[in-house]
Amino acid sequence: MGRGTLRIYLGAAPGVGKTYAMLAEAHRRVERGTDCVVALVEHHDRPRTEVMLHGLEQIPRSEIDYRSAVFTEMDVDAVLERAPAVALVDELAHTNVPGSRNAKRWQDVEELLKAGIDVISTVNIQHLESLGDVVESITGVRQQETVPDEVVRRADQIELVDMSPQALRRRMAHGNIYQPDKLDAALSNYFRPGNLTALRELALLWTADRVDEYLQQYRGEHNIRTTWQARERIVVGLTGGPEGRTLIRRASRMAAKGSGSEILAVYIARSDGLTSASPKELAVQRTLVEDVGGTFHHVIGDDIPAALLEFARGVNATQIVLGSSRRKTWQYIYGPGVGATVARESGPDLDVHIVTHEEVAKGRGLPIARGARLGRARIISGWLVGVAGPVLLSLLLRSLENGPGLANDVLLFLFLTVAAALLGGLRPALASAAVGVMLLNYWFTPPTQTLTVQDPENFVAIVIFFAVALAVSSVVDLAARRTHQAARLRAESEILSFLAGSVLRGETALDALLERVRETFAMESVALLERASDVDPWTCAGSVGPAPVARPDDADVDMPVGDNMALALSGRVLPAEDRRVLGAFAAQAAVVLDRQRLVSEADRARRLAEGNRIRTALLAAVSHDLRTPLAGIKAAVSSLRSDDVAWSPEDEAELLEGIEDGADRLDHLVGNLLDMSRLQTGTVTPLIREIDLDEVVPMALGGVPEGSVDLDIPETLPMVAVDPGLLERVVANVVENAVKYSPGGEPIAVAASAHGERVELRVVDRGRGVPDEAKERIFEPFQRYGDAPRGAGVGLGLAVSRGFAEAMGGTLDAEDTPGGGLTMVLTLTAAPGREPAQDRAVLPAEATS
């Protein structure tokens, strides 16, 4: 008997319809006459899923006694005895009750497969073993029930059951997934839109990777060697010119047409340092690439076509996007250009797109400055023309029966000398002149084949030829050097102009500036070092690249900035002419560092100004809000002391009650003011200890009317590391605020749940809520939202609560309540050394099993 096949319905979260799809497939197979049974399906009291079970044969479950309770699990023996063609087994990652045949349900499924029974099962992406840490970081919940990835990978079919987060939340709101009492907690915790979107992306990517594996397996089985361009990777070649933006947008449109396409923009700089590209333009193009979802890469290479193709093949690219050449027509005498060379050498598996743009044929401008040095290829060409050229010319002229004459011979040799000067500079030209003089004297000046010159006129001609050749070579070489120097100065001026512009724009990103230094000079790492005095050690104020140096003495290049600051570069030794631009970068780095520190000082000054504003508001609060309860207390006391009126016992009790209420309100206001003062001066020192929430929260509810709060704190919650006194004040302020804004005496909900290493306390009201733009403003001191009446408080409750929460290492945030209202979320740190329990009210059974 052969092994059975496994089909898995994979979902991103509970409720997307995996079990429903599995049951629908079972009905289709039964209608086709297939022997299909339900070995185990969990419908979780969902009406639509439960209806789908009708008409399908169900194998009775086995009952297992465990800890004085009876649990049911799949009866593997009964399924094997029944021996159906297809068995439905829900929740593949489920952990069986101790005492079962196997520890995990996937092991039960393995037995069925070995017996030749086809199995259809379900699993959620969060239950895969390899994704446990990722899911925990997203949702805050550690999945206790997992299945090895290999078990799912070995499935013969994997079908993704997909649903958008918005549709899933609507399905939940309609009551199709969980009971109403669990709905608010689920929507506010595990089933947040962000969580669902991240889980959905995980499911899609994991499934896409499995599709790639199946494709590679198929290609191997059928011995297919050619590239199948299933996933597009588009490389955009940038020159730093203005056409780069057009190329990036064109590549983005191309990538949008294919699912999973990637964009990789690459700029190739020569290895000799300064680049011809404008740093400002490259920065703009880098930002544009990142905006369209691509990545920017900086590559060093003297042979640009070869470097571009090597990069493209290294990233397994399928397409290259290049711009039409900016060369003018006559400039093609220097070669076919990068685009034509890349297209010719790309091969059959790499498509090259040449995109037109507005800069076509407008000229590339001067070449990048590379000091006074010429390229190695040009120098070699100059020597070949200067030395081998005259020899070949002599052979050619000697083969002619009637030569052009000595005067024309001299001009031809002079042409080769000028060509050698243009290509290789002064030295090849001098060598060409010397070789030319020798050949002219030996072969073309009577008497030939001797070094003797018989006619004085011929001697003068040879001397003049050598002098002219020397002069022309010097002028040509000088012109070439001046051209390179002009190009260098232009490049330097562009860099200096950019640095000056960054000063005027107030840019303060030190890391970005150091990264530009590294790219401009093709260095491995750059660090800005400083020290307090000549005897103090160096400290690093900022660095980019791997393994930055700790001292200027250890760097390949160091540029002092004042007495106690230096810019240190590692990677290669720079020529002296590059240090001028490096000095400008170093000075700008010092300015940026000073500006960052000034910004920090300004922030401190702003906080002081905020403190002054709070003190001013405090005086206003004292002048009104604190005087109101004092006035009430004074009026009641004066009335009681009056001898003109005979107060009845009921009236006296009412006046005394008013005095007590005013004193309580005054105590509450003064307490909040003192707490705010402690927070502003930084004198709040929490005494952290481990405590259970159910010991603190009930005590904090003493100031609210009885029956106004529905409390739900599970006993299985872990302890929290907090200051009990501060926590009580936080909860009291938040609950009192929620009760104040809750409509018509409707009770508010206070519920707690555990999420990994943190515990959340949620205070839910059904009031009119707070707009998104005002959610942070309500935590500012002396802020009262909406039409809160004067005398209802000075607007410090939430500000003090957030301050105390942050002092304990927690957070306090505001969220919308599903269905209307505001939810305050207090996040606390769970005490170490105790495993947090899963809160079933927040994370229902299917999410954890």
PDB file of N, CA and C in Angstrom, residues 335-416:
ATOM      1  N   GLY A 335      34.245  55.202 -28.588  1.00  0.00           N
ATOM      2  CA  GLY A 335      33.773  53.851 -28.284  1.00  0.00           C
ATOM      3  C   GLY A 335      32.263  53.778 -28.392  1.00  0.00           C
ATOM      4  N   PRO A 336      31.700  52.562 -28.305  1.00  0.00           N
ATOM      5  CA  PRO A 336      30.256  52.398 -28.505  1.00  0.00           C
ATOM      6  C   PRO A 336      29.405  52.889 -27.350  1.00  0.00           C
ATOM      7  N   GLY A 337      29.967  53.111 -26.165  1.00  0.00           N
ATOM      8  CA  GLY A 337      29.180  53.550 -25.031  1.00  0.00           C
ATOM      9  C   GLY A 337      28.764  52.406 -24.118  1.00  0.00           C
ATOM     10  N   VAL A 338      28.345  52.769 -22.907  1.00  0.00           N
ATOM     11  CA  VAL A 338      27.988  51.777 -21.893  1.00  0.00           C
ATOM     12  C   VAL A 338      26.762  50.978 -22.314  1.00  0.00           C
ATOM     13  N   GLY A 339      25.721  51.644 -22.806  1.00  0.00           N
ATOM     14  CA  GLY A 339      24.481  50.942 -23.165  1.00  0.00           C
ATOM     15  C   GLY A 339      24.699  49.885 -24.225  1.00  0.00           C
ATOM     16  N   ALA A 340      25.394  50.250 -25.293  1.00  0.00           N
ATOM     17  CA  ALA A 340      25.631  49.296 -26.370  1.00  0.00           C
ATOM     18  C   ALA A 340      26.513  48.141 -25.905  1.00  0.00           C
ATOM     19  N   THR A 341      27.527  48.431 -25.083  1.00  0.00           N
ATOM     20  CA  THR A 341      28.406  47.371 -24.593  1.00  0.00           C
ATOM     21  C   THR A 341      27.657  46.405 -23.683  1.00  0.00           C
ATOM     22  N   VAL A 342      26.827  46.936 -22.784  1.00  0.00           N
ATOM     23  CA  VAL A 342      26.058  46.075 -21.885  1.00  0.00           C
ATOM     24  C   VAL A 342      25.078  45.218 -22.673  1.00  0.00           C
ATOM     25  N   ALA A 343      24.407  45.820 -23.658  1.00  0.00           N
ATOM     26  CA  ALA A 343      23.452  45.056 -24.464  1.00  0.00           C
ATOM     27  C   ALA A 343      24.144  43.945 -25.244  1.00  0.00           C
ATOM     28  N   ARG A 344      25.372  44.208 -25.727  1.00  0.00           N
ATOM     29  CA  ARG A 344      26.091  43.205 -26.512  1.00  0.00           C
ATOM     30  C   ARG A 344      26.576  42.053 -25.645  1.00  0.00           C
ATOM     31  N   GLU A 345      26.969  42.330 -24.410  1.00  0.00           N
ATOM     32  CA  GLU A 345      27.572  41.311 -23.557  1.00  0.00           C
ATOM     33  C   GLU A 345      26.619  40.740 -22.512  1.00  0.00           C
ATOM     34  N   SER A 346      25.358  41.126 -22.554  1.00  0.00           N
ATOM     35  CA  SER A 346      24.430  40.696 -21.496  1.00  0.00           C
ATOM     36  C   SER A 346      24.058  39.225 -21.594  1.00  0.00           C
ATOM     37  N   GLY A 347      24.053  38.649 -22.782  1.00  0.00           N
ATOM     38  CA  GLY A 347      23.668  37.252 -22.931  1.00  0.00           C
ATOM     39  C   GLY A 347      22.171  37.099 -23.103  1.00  0.00           C
ATOM     40  N   PRO A 348      21.706  35.866 -23.349  1.00  0.00           N
ATOM     41  CA  PRO A 348      20.289  35.659 -23.667  1.00  0.00           C
ATOM     42  C   PRO A 348      19.351  35.725 -22.462  1.00  0.00           C
ATOM     43  N   ASP A 349      19.878  35.588 -21.229  1.00  0.00           N
ATOM     44  CA  ASP A 349      19.006  35.533 -20.055  1.00  0.00           C
ATOM     45  C   ASP A 349      18.846  36.871 -19.361  1.00  0.00           C
ATOM     46  N   LEU A 350      19.433  37.924 -19.897  1.00  0.00           N
ATOM     47  CA  LEU A 350      19.393  39.232 -19.243  1.00  0.00           C
ATOM     48  C   LEU A 350      18.933  40.266 -20.261  1.00  0.00           C
ATOM     49  N   ASP A 351      17.717  40.768 -20.076  1.00  0.00           N
ATOM     50  CA  ASP A 351      17.160  41.763 -20.995  1.00  0.00           C
ATOM     51  C   ASP A 351      17.690  43.144 -20.645  1.00  0.00           C
ATOM     52  N   VAL A 352      18.016  43.927 -21.672  1.00  0.00           N
ATOM     53  CA  VAL A 352      18.516  45.286 -21.487  1.00  0.00           C
ATOM     54  C   VAL A 352      17.539  46.255 -22.138  1.00  0.00           C
ATOM     55  N   HIS A 353      17.044  47.208 -21.357  1.00  0.00           N
ATOM     56  CA  HIS A 353      16.106  48.219 -21.844  1.00  0.00           C
ATOM     57  C   HIS A 353      16.828  49.562 -21.919  1.00  0.00           C
ATOM     58  N   ILE A 354      16.836  50.167 -23.078  1.00  0.00           N
ATOM     59  CA  ILE A 354      17.407  51.496 -23.271  1.00  0.00           C
ATOM     60  C   ILE A 354      16.250  52.489 -23.300  1.00  0.00           C
ATOM     61  N   VAL A 355      16.215  53.363 -22.310  1.00  0.00           N
ATOM     62  CA  VAL A 355      15.090  54.286 -22.127  1.00  0.00           C
ATOM     63  C   VAL A 355      15.506  55.673 -22.593  1.00  0.00           C
ATOM     64  N   THR A 356      14.675  56.280 -23.406  1.00  0.00           N
ATOM     65  CA  THR A 356      14.946  57.648 -23.853  1.00  0.00           C
ATOM     66  C   THR A 356      14.588  58.636 -22.744  1.00  0.00           C
ATOM     67  N   HIS A 357      15.200  59.831 -22.840  1.00  0.00           N
ATOM     68  CA  HIS A 357      14.962  60.862 -21.830  1.00  0.00           C
ATOM     69  C   HIS A 357      15.299  62.215 -22.432  1.00  0.00           C
ATOM     70  N   GLU A 358      15.085  63.260 -21.678  1.00  0.00           N
ATOM     71  CA  GLU A 358      15.267  64.613 -22.205  1.00  0.00           C
ATOM     72  C   GLU A 358      16.722  64.998 -22.388  1.00  0.00           C
ATOM     73  N   GLU A 359      17.636  64.251 -21.787  1.00  0.00           N
ATOM     74  CA  GLU A 359      19.054  64.611 -21.875  1.00  0.00           C
ATOM     75  C   GLU A 359      19.785  63.898 -23.009  1.00  0.00           C
ATOM     76  N   VAL A 360      19.062  63.159 -23.845  1.00  0.00           N
ATOM     77  CA  VAL A 360      19.693  62.394 -24.919  1.00  0.00           C
ATOM     78  C   VAL A 360      20.450  63.337 -25.850  1.00  0.00           C
ATOM     79  N   ALA A 361      21.721  62.960 -26.173  1.00  0.00           N
ATOM     80  CA  ALA A 361      22.561  63.662 -27.155  1.00  0.00           C
ATOM     81  C   ALA A 361      22.840  65.113 -26.786  1.00  0.00           C
ATOM     82  N   LYS A 362      22.697  65.481 -25.504  1.00  0.00           N
ATOM     83  CA  LYS A 362      23.029  66.837 -25.088  1.00  0.00           C
ATOM     84  C   LYS A 362      24.465  66.959 -24.599  1.00  0.00           C
ATOM     85  N   GLY A 363      25.196  65.860 -24.669  1.00  0.00           N
ATOM     86  CA  GLY A 363      26.593  65.893 -24.242  1.00  0.00           C
ATOM     87  C   GLY A 363      26.739  65.492 -22.795  1.00  0.00           C
ATOM     88  N   ARG A 364      27.871  64.846 -22.525  1.00  0.00           N
ATOM     89  CA  ARG A 364      28.114  64.380 -21.170  1.00  0.00           C
ATOM     90  C   ARG A 364      28.932  65.361 -20.361  1.00  0.00           C
ATOM     91  N   GLY A 365      29.434  66.404 -20.992  1.00  0.00           N
ATOM     92  CA  GLY A 365      30.267  67.345 -20.266  1.00  0.00           C
ATOM     93  C   GLY A 365      31.682  66.814 -20.113  1.00  0.00           C
ATOM     94  N   LEU A 366      32.465  67.483 -19.306  1.00  0.00           N
ATOM     95  CA  LEU A 366      33.855  67.086 -19.105  1.00  0.00           C
ATOM     96  C   LEU A 366      33.934  65.786 -18.345  1.00  0.00           C
ATOM     97  N   PRO A 367      34.974  64.983 -18.598  1.00  0.00           N
ATOM     98  CA  PRO A 367      35.130  63.752 -17.835  1.00  0.00           C
ATOM     99  C   PRO A 367      35.450  64.071 -16.391  1.00  0.00           C
ATOM    100  N   ILE A 368      35.245  63.097 -15.549  1.00  0.00           N
ATOM    101  CA  ILE A 368      35.494  63.298 -14.135  1.00  0.00           C
ATOM    102  C   ILE A 368      36.967  63.563 -13.882  1.00  0.00           C
ATOM    103  N   ALA A 369      37.234  64.438 -12.962  1.00  0.00           N
ATOM    104  CA  ALA A 369      38.622  64.743 -12.629  1.00  0.00           C
ATOM    105  C   ALA A 369      39.277  63.556 -11.963  1.00  0.00           C
ATOM    106  N   ARG A 370      40.451  63.206 -12.469  1.00  0.00           N
ATOM    107  CA  ARG A 370      41.188  62.099 -11.854  1.00  0.00           C
ATOM    108  C   ARG A 370      42.647  62.548 -11.651  1.00  0.00           C
ATOM    109  N   GLY A 371      42.800  63.761 -11.129  1.00  0.00           N
ATOM    110  CA  GLY A 371      44.131  64.294 -10.936  1.00  0.00           C
ATOM    111  C   GLY A 371      44.778  64.584 -12.269  1.00  0.00           C
ATOM    112  N   ALA A 372      46.091  64.548 -12.326  1.00  0.00           N
ATOM    113  CA  ALA A 372      46.819  64.734 -13.577  1.00  0.00           C
ATOM    114  C   ALA A 372      47.090  63.412 -14.250  1.00  0.00           C
ATOM    115  N   ARG A 373      46.631  62.306 -13.677  1.00  0.00           N
ATOM    116  CA  ARG A 373      46.916  60.996 -14.234  1.00  0.00           C
ATOM    117  C   ARG A 373      45.961  60.681 -15.369  1.00  0.00           C
ATOM    118  N   LEU A 374      46.484  59.990 -16.387  1.00  0.00           N
ATOM    119  CA  LEU A 374      45.647  59.457 -17.437  1.00  0.00           C
ATOM    120  C   LEU A 374      45.361  58.002 -17.130  1.00  0.00           C
ATOM    121  N   GLY A 375      44.336  57.477 -17.773  1.00  0.00           N
ATOM    122  CA  GLY A 375      44.025  56.082 -17.551  1.00  0.00           C
ATOM    123  C   GLY A 375      45.132  55.167 -18.065  1.00  0.00           C
ATOM    124  N   ARG A 376      45.207  53.971 -17.474  1.00  0.00           N
ATOM    125  CA  ARG A 376      46.258  53.021 -17.850  1.00  0.00           C
ATOM    126  C   ARG A 376      46.129  52.622 -19.316  1.00  0.00           C
ATOM    127  N   ALA A 377      44.906  52.433 -19.789  1.00  0.00           N
ATOM    128  CA  ALA A 377      44.704  52.042 -21.187  1.00  0.00           C
ATOM    129  C   ALA A 377      45.175  53.131 -22.138  1.00  0.00           C
ATOM    130  N   ARG A 378      44.935  54.392 -21.772  1.00  0.00           N
ATOM    131  CA  ARG A 378      45.365  55.490 -22.648  1.00  0.00           C
ATOM    132  C   ARG A 378      46.881  55.601 -22.681  1.00  0.00           C
ATOM    133  N   ILE A 379      47.516  55.398 -21.557  1.00  0.00           N
ATOM    134  CA  ILE A 379      48.983  55.487 -21.533  1.00  0.00           C
ATOM    135  C   ILE A 379      49.596  54.388 -22.395  1.00  0.00           C
ATOM    136  N   ILE A 380      49.046  53.168 -22.276  1.00  0.00           N
ATOM    137  CA  ILE A 380      49.558  52.070 -23.107  1.00  0.00           C
ATOM    138  C   ILE A 380      49.328  52.374 -24.588  1.00  0.00           C
ATOM    139  N   SER A 381      48.154  52.909 -24.911  1.00  0.00           N
ATOM    140  CA  SER A 381      47.872  53.260 -26.308  1.00  0.00           C
ATOM    141  C   SER A 381      48.829  54.337 -26.802  1.00  0.00           C
ATOM    142  N   GLY A 382      49.129  55.310 -25.934  1.00  0.00           N
ATOM    143  CA  GLY A 382      50.066  56.359 -26.334  1.00  0.00           C
ATOM    144  C   GLY A 382      51.451  55.821 -26.653  1.00  0.00           C
ATOM    145  N   TRP A 383      51.940  54.884 -25.837  1.00  0.00           N
ATOM    146  CA  TRP A 383      53.246  54.290 -26.111  1.00  0.00           C
ATOM    147  C   TRP A 383      53.225  53.458 -27.393  1.00  0.00           C
ATOM    148  N   LEU A 384      52.145  52.737 -27.633  1.00  0.00           N
ATOM    149  CA  LEU A 384      52.065  51.951 -28.863  1.00  0.00           C
ATOM    150  C   LEU A 384      52.074  52.844 -30.096  1.00  0.00           C
ATOM    151  N   VAL A 385      51.287  53.927 -30.039  1.00  0.00           N
ATOM    152  CA  VAL A 385      51.251  54.846 -31.179  1.00  0.00           C
ATOM    153  C   VAL A 385      52.591  55.555 -31.335  1.00  0.00           C
ATOM    154  N   GLY A 386      53.200  55.941 -30.194  1.00  0.00           N
ATOM    155  CA  GLY A 386      54.438  56.717 -30.265  1.00  0.00           C
ATOM    156  C   GLY A 386      55.651  55.910 -30.681  1.00  0.00           C
ATOM    157  N   VAL A 387      55.678  54.602 -30.356  1.00  0.00           N
ATOM    158  CA  VAL A 387      56.864  53.789 -30.659  1.00  0.00           C
ATOM    159  C   VAL A 387      56.618  52.877 -31.855  1.00  0.00           C
ATOM    160  N   ALA A 388      55.506  52.130 -31.803  1.00  0.00           N
ATOM    161  CA  ALA A 388      55.236  51.201 -32.902  1.00  0.00           C
ATOM    162  C   ALA A 388      54.714  51.933 -34.130  1.00  0.00           C
ATOM    163  N   GLY A 389      54.038  53.049 -33.932  1.00  0.00           N
ATOM    164  CA  GLY A 389      53.469  53.772 -35.064  1.00  0.00           C
ATOM    165  C   GLY A 389      54.520  54.231 -36.067  1.00  0.00           C
ATOM    166  N   PRO A 390      55.589  54.913 -35.636  1.00  0.00           N
ATOM    167  CA  PRO A 390      56.618  55.320 -36.615  1.00  0.00           C
ATOM    168  C   PRO A 390      57.260  54.149 -37.337  1.00  0.00           C
ATOM    169  N   VAL A 391      57.443  53.025 -36.650  1.00  0.00           N
ATOM    170  CA  VAL A 391      58.032  51.854 -37.313  1.00  0.00           C
ATOM    171  C   VAL A 391      57.116  51.360 -38.429  1.00  0.00           C
ATOM    172  N   LEU A 392      55.819  51.223 -38.112  1.00  0.00           N
ATOM    173  CA  LEU A 392      54.872  50.766 -39.126  1.00  0.00           C
ATOM    174  C   LEU A 392      54.765  51.764 -40.272  1.00  0.00           C
ATOM    175  N   LEU A 393      54.787  53.051 -39.928  1.00  0.00           N
ATOM    176  CA  LEU A 393      54.723  54.078 -40.975  1.00  0.00           C
ATOM    177  C   LEU A 393      55.952  53.988 -41.887  1.00  0.00           C
ATOM    178  N   SER A 394      57.099  53.725 -41.309  1.00  0.00           N
ATOM    179  CA  SER A 394      58.321  53.591 -42.125  1.00  0.00           C
ATOM    180  C   SER A 394      58.197  52.416 -43.077  1.00  0.00           C
ATOM    181  N   LEU A 395      57.711  51.288 -42.589  1.00  0.00           N
ATOM    182  CA  LEU A 395      57.538  50.127 -43.465  1.00  0.00           C
ATOM    183  C   LEU A 395      56.561  50.430 -44.596  1.00  0.00           C
ATOM    184  N   LEU A 396      55.506  51.150 -44.271  1.00  0.00           N
ATOM    185  CA  LEU A 396      54.521  51.493 -45.296  1.00  0.00           C
ATOM    186  C   LEU A 396      55.127  52.406 -46.355  1.00  0.00           C
ATOM    187  N   LEU A 397      55.838  53.435 -45.907  1.00  0.00           N
ATOM    188  CA  LEU A 397      56.411  54.382 -46.867  1.00  0.00           C
ATOM    189  C   LEU A 397      57.512  53.725 -47.710  1.00  0.00           C
ATOM    190  N   ARG A 398      58.269  52.814 -47.129  1.00  0.00           N
ATOM    191  CA  ARG A 398      59.324  52.138 -47.880  1.00  0.00           C
ATOM    192  C   ARG A 398      58.764  51.194 -48.928  1.00  0.00           C
ATOM    193  N   SER A 399      57.534  50.718 -48.697  1.00  0.00           N
ATOM    194  CA  SER A 399      56.935  49.802 -49.675  1.00  0.00           C
ATOM    195  C   SER A 399      56.421  50.526 -50.901  1.00  0.00           C
ATOM    196  N   LEU A 400      56.309  51.843 -50.835  1.00  0.00           N
ATOM    197  CA  LEU A 400      55.838  52.621 -51.977  1.00  0.00           C
ATOM    198  C   LEU A 400      57.002  52.890 -52.931  1.00  0.00           C
ATOM    199  N   GLU A 401      56.736  52.779 -54.231  1.00  0.00           N
ATOM    200  CA  GLU A 401      57.783  53.015 -55.229  1.00  0.00           C
ATOM    201  C   GLU A 401      58.172  54.501 -55.268  1.00  0.00           C
ATOM    202  N   ASN A 402      57.185  55.335 -55.318  1.00  0.00           N
ATOM    203  CA  ASN A 402      57.431  56.774 -55.324  1.00  0.00           C
ATOM    204  C   ASN A 402      56.819  57.348 -54.061  1.00  0.00           C
ATOM    205  N   GLY A 403      57.638  57.627 -53.071  1.00  0.00           N
ATOM    206  CA  GLY A 403      57.146  58.140 -51.800  1.00  0.00           C
ATOM    207  C   GLY A 403      56.620  59.554 -51.926  1.00  0.00           C
ATOM    208  N   PRO A 404      55.939  60.038 -50.888  1.00  0.00           N
ATOM    209  CA  PRO A 404      55.351  61.390 -50.936  1.00  0.00           C
ATOM    210  C   PRO A 404      56.379  62.503 -50.822  1.00  0.00           C
ATOM    211  N   GLY A 405      57.648  62.176 -50.519  1.00  0.00           N
ATOM    212  CA  GLY A 405      58.652  63.213 -50.359  1.00  0.00           C
ATOM    213  C   GLY A 405      58.961  63.463 -48.894  1.00  0.00           C
ATOM    214  N   LEU A 406      60.152  64.016 -48.661  1.00  0.00           N
ATOM    215  CA  LEU A 406      60.609  64.184 -47.288  1.00  0.00           C
ATOM    216  C   LEU A 406      59.699  65.107 -46.482  1.00  0.00           C
ATOM    217  N   ALA A 407      59.213  66.189 -47.121  1.00  0.00           N
ATOM    218  CA  ALA A 407      58.371  67.143 -46.393  1.00  0.00           C
ATOM    219  C   ALA A 407      57.094  66.464 -45.887  1.00  0.00           C
ATOM    220  N   ASN A 408      56.491  65.692 -46.780  1.00  0.00           N
ATOM    221  CA  ASN A 408      55.277  64.982 -46.355  1.00  0.00           C
ATOM    222  C   ASN A 408      55.583  63.877 -45.350  1.00  0.00           C
ATOM    223  N   ASP A 409      56.747  63.232 -45.504  1.00  0.00           N
ATOM    224  CA  ASP A 409      57.136  62.219 -44.522  1.00  0.00           C
ATOM    225  C   ASP A 409      57.243  62.834 -43.128  1.00  0.00           C
ATOM    226  N   VAL A 410      57.845  64.021 -43.080  1.00  0.00           N
ATOM    227  CA  VAL A 410      57.981  64.710 -41.782  1.00  0.00           C
ATOM    228  C   VAL A 410      56.619  64.995 -41.178  1.00  0.00           C
ATOM    229  N   LEU A 411      55.658  65.443 -41.992  1.00  0.00           N
ATOM    230  CA  LEU A 411      54.319  65.739 -41.482  1.00  0.00           C
ATOM    231  C   LEU A 411      53.622  64.485 -40.959  1.00  0.00           C
ATOM    232  N   LEU A 412      53.820  63.361 -41.671  1.00  0.00           N
ATOM    233  CA  LEU A 412      53.191  62.118 -41.217  1.00  0.00           C
ATOM    234  C   LEU A 412      53.753  61.670 -39.868  1.00  0.00           C
ATOM    235  N   PHE A 413      55.072  61.761 -39.712  1.00  0.00           N
ATOM    236  CA  PHE A 413      55.676  61.398 -38.428  1.00  0.00           C
ATOM    237  C   PHE A 413      55.251  62.364 -37.323  1.00  0.00           C
ATOM    238  N   LEU A 414      55.068  63.648 -37.690  1.00  0.00           N
ATOM    239  CA  LEU A 414      54.615  64.640 -36.710  1.00  0.00           C
ATOM    240  C   LEU A 414      53.183  64.330 -36.252  1.00  0.00           C
ATOM    241  N   PHE A 415      52.363  63.841 -37.191  1.00  0.00           N
ATOM    242  CA  PHE A 415      50.994  63.466 -36.822  1.00  0.00           C
ATOM    243  C   PHE A 415      50.992  62.364 -35.764  1.00  0.00           C
ATOM    244  N   LEU A 416      51.850  61.359 -35.930  1.00  0.00           N
ATOM    245  CA  LEU A 416      51.924  60.283 -34.945  1.00  0.00           C
ATOM    246  C   LEU A 416      52.389  60.806 -33.594  1.00  0.00           C
TER     247      LEU A 416
END
